[in-house]
PDB file of C-alpha atoms in Angstrom:
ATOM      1  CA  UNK A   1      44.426   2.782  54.987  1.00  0.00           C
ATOM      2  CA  UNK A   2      41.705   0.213  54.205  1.00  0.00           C
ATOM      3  CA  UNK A   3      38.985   1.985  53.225  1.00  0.00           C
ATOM      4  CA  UNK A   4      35.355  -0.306  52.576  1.00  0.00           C
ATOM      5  CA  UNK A   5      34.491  -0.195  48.622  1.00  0.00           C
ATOM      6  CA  UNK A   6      31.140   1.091  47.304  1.00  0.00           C
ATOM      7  CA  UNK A   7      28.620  -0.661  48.775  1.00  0.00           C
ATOM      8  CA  UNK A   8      30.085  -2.079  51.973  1.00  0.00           C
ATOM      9  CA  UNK A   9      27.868  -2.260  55.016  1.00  0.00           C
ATOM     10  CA  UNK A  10      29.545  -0.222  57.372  1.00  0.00           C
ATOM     11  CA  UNK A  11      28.186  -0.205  60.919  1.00  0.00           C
ATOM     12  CA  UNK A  12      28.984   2.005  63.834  1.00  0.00           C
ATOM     13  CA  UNK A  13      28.804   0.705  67.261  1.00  0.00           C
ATOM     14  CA  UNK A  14      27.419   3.498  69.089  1.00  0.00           C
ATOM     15  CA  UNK A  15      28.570   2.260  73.053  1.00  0.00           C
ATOM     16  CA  UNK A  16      32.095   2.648  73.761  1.00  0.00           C
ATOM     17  CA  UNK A  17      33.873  -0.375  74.065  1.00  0.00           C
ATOM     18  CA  UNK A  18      36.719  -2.093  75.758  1.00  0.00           C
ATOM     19  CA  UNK A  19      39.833  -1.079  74.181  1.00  0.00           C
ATOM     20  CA  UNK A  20      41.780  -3.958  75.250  1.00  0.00           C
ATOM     21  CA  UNK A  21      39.658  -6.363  73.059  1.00  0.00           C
ATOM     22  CA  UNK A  22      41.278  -7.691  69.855  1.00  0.00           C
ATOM     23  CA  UNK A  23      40.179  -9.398  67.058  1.00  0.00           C
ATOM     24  CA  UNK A  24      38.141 -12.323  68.455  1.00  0.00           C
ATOM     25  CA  UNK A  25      36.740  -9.810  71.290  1.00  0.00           C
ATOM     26  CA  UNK A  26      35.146  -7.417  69.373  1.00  0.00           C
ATOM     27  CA  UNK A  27      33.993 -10.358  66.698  1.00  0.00           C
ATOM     28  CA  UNK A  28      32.481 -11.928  70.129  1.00  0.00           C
ATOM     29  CA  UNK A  29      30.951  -8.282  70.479  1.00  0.00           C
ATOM     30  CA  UNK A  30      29.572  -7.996  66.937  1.00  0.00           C
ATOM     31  CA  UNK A  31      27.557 -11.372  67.470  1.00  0.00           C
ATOM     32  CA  UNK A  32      26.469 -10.841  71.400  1.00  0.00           C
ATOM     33  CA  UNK A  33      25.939  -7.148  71.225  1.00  0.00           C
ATOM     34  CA  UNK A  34      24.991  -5.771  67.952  1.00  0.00           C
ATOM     35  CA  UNK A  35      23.384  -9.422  67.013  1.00  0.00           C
ATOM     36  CA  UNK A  36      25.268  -9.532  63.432  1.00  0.00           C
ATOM     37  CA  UNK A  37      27.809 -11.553  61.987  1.00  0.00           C
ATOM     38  CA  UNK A  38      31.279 -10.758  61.769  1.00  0.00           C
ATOM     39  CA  UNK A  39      32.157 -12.883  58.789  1.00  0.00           C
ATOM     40  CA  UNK A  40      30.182 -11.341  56.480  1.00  0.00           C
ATOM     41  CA  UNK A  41      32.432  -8.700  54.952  1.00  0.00           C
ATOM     42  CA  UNK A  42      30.634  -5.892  57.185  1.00  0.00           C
ATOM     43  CA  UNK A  43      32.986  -3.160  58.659  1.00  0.00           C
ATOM     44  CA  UNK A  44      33.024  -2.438  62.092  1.00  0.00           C
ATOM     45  CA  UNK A  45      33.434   0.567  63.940  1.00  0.00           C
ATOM     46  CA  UNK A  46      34.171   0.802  67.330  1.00  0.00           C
ATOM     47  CA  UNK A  47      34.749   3.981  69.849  1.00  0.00           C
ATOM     48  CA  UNK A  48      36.811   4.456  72.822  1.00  0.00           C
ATOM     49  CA  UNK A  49      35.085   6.001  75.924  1.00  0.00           C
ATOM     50  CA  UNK A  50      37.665   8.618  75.450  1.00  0.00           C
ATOM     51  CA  UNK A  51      36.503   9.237  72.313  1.00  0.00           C
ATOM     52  CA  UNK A  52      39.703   9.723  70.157  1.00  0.00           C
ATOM     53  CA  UNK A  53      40.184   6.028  68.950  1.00  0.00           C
ATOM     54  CA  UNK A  54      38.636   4.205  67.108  1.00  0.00           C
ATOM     55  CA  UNK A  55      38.903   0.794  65.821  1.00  0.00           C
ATOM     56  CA  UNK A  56      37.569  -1.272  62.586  1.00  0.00           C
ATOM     57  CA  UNK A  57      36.962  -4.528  62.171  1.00  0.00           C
ATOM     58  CA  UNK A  58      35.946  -6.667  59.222  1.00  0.00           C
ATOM     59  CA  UNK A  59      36.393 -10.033  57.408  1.00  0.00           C
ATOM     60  CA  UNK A  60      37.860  -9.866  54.043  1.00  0.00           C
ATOM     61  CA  UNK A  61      37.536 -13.300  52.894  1.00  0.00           C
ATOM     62  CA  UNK A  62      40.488 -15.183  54.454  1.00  0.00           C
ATOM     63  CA  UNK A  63      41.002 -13.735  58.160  1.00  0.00           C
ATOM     64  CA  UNK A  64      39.905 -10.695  60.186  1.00  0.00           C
ATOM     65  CA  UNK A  65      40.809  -7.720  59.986  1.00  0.00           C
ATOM     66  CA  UNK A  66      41.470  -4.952  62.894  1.00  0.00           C
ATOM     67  CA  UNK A  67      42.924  -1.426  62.448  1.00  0.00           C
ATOM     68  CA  UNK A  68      43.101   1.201  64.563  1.00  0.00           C
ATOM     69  CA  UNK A  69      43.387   4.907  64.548  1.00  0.00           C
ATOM     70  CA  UNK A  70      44.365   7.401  67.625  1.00  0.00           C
ATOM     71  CA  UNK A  71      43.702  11.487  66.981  1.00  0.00           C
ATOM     72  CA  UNK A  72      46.200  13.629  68.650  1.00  0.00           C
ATOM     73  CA  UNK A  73      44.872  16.520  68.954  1.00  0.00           C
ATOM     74  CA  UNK A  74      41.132  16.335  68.848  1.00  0.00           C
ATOM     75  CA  UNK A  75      38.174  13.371  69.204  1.00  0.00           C
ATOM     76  CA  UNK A  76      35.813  11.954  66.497  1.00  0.00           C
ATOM     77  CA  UNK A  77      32.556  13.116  66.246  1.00  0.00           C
ATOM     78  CA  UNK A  78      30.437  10.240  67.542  1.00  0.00           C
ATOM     79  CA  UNK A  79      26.947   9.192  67.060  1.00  0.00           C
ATOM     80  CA  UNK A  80      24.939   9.285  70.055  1.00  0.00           C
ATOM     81  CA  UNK A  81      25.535   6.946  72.769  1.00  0.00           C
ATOM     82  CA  UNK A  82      23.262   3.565  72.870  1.00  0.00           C
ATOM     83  CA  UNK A  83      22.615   0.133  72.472  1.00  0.00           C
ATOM     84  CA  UNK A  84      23.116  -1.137  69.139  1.00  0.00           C
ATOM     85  CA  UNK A  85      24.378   0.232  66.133  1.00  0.00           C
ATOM     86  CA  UNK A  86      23.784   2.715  63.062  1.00  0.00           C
ATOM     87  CA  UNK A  87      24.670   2.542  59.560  1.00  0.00           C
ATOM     88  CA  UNK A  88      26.891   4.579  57.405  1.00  0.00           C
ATOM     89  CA  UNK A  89      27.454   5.053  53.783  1.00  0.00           C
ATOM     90  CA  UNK A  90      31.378   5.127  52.944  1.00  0.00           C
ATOM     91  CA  UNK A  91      31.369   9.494  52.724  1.00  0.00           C
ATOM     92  CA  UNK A  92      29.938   9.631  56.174  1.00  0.00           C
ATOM     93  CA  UNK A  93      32.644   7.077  57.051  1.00  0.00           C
ATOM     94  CA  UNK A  94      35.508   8.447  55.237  1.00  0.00           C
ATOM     95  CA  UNK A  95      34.931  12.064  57.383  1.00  0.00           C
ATOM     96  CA  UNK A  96      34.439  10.183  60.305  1.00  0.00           C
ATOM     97  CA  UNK A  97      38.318   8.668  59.803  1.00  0.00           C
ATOM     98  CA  UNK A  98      39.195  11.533  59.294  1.00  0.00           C
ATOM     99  CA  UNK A  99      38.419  13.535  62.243  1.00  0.00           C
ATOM    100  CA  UNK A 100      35.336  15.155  60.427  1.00  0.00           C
ATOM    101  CA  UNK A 101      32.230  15.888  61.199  1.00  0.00           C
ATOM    102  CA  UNK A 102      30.413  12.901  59.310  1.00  0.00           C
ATOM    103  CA  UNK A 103      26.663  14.282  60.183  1.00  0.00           C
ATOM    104  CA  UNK A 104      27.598  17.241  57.591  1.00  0.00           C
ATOM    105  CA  UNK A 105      28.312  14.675  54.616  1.00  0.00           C
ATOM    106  CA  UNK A 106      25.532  13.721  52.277  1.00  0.00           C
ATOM    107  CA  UNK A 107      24.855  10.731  49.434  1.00  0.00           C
ATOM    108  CA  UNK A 108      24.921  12.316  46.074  1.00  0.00           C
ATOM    109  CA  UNK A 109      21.713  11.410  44.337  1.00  0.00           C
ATOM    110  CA  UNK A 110      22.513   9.286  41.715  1.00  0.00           C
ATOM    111  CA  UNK A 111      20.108   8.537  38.573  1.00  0.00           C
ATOM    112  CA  UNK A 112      20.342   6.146  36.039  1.00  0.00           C
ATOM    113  CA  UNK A 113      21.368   8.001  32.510  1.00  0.00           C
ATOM    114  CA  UNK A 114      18.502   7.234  30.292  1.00  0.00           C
ATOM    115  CA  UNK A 115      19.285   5.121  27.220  1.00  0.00           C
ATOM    116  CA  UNK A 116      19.824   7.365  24.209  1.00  0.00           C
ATOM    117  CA  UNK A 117      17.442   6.834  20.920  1.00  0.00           C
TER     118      UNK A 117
END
């Protein structure tokens, strides 16, 4: 799997989508809808109505990129449903790929080691 490096936007549309849409449909979707640019290196999430797909979309430089991801036996825990989008940090995304419960996951609080004397 493609999973976003450290400090990728990732952003989770929280309306179910269209299914059927491909690459330049859900890029169309990013700009109309969530009023961002697709070209930027962001990764896109997208739900089913179903709620046991999901699919991701982001540019990585030369083309787009879409994957997708069906659970078999159980849905994703989804933010609730309305317009526009929320952010995640790549934990919170990670559990959500994996079927988790991504509201449980928390950022480590990271300080900056002080210089030594």
């Amino acid at each position: 799997m493609l999973m976003p490096s450290q400090g990728v936007r990732i952003l989770v549309a929280t309306k179910p989508v269209d299914f059927r849409k491909g690459h330049d449909g859900l890029a169309a979707l990013v700009q109309s809808t969530l009023a961002e640019d697709p070209f930027t290196g962001t990764v896109f999430v997208f739900r089913s109505k179903r709620a046991d797909r999901l699919k991701i979309l982001f540019w990585d430089g030369s083309g787009l990129v879409m994957a997708y991801k069906r659970l078999e036996e159980s849905t994703f825990t989804w933010p609730a449903v309305r317009d526009g989008a929320m952010t995640l940090h790549r934990a919170q995304f990670e559990a959500l790929f994996a079927g988790l419960d991504w509201r449980r996951v928390r950022s480590l609080e990271v300080r900056r080691p002080a210089v030594a004397e």
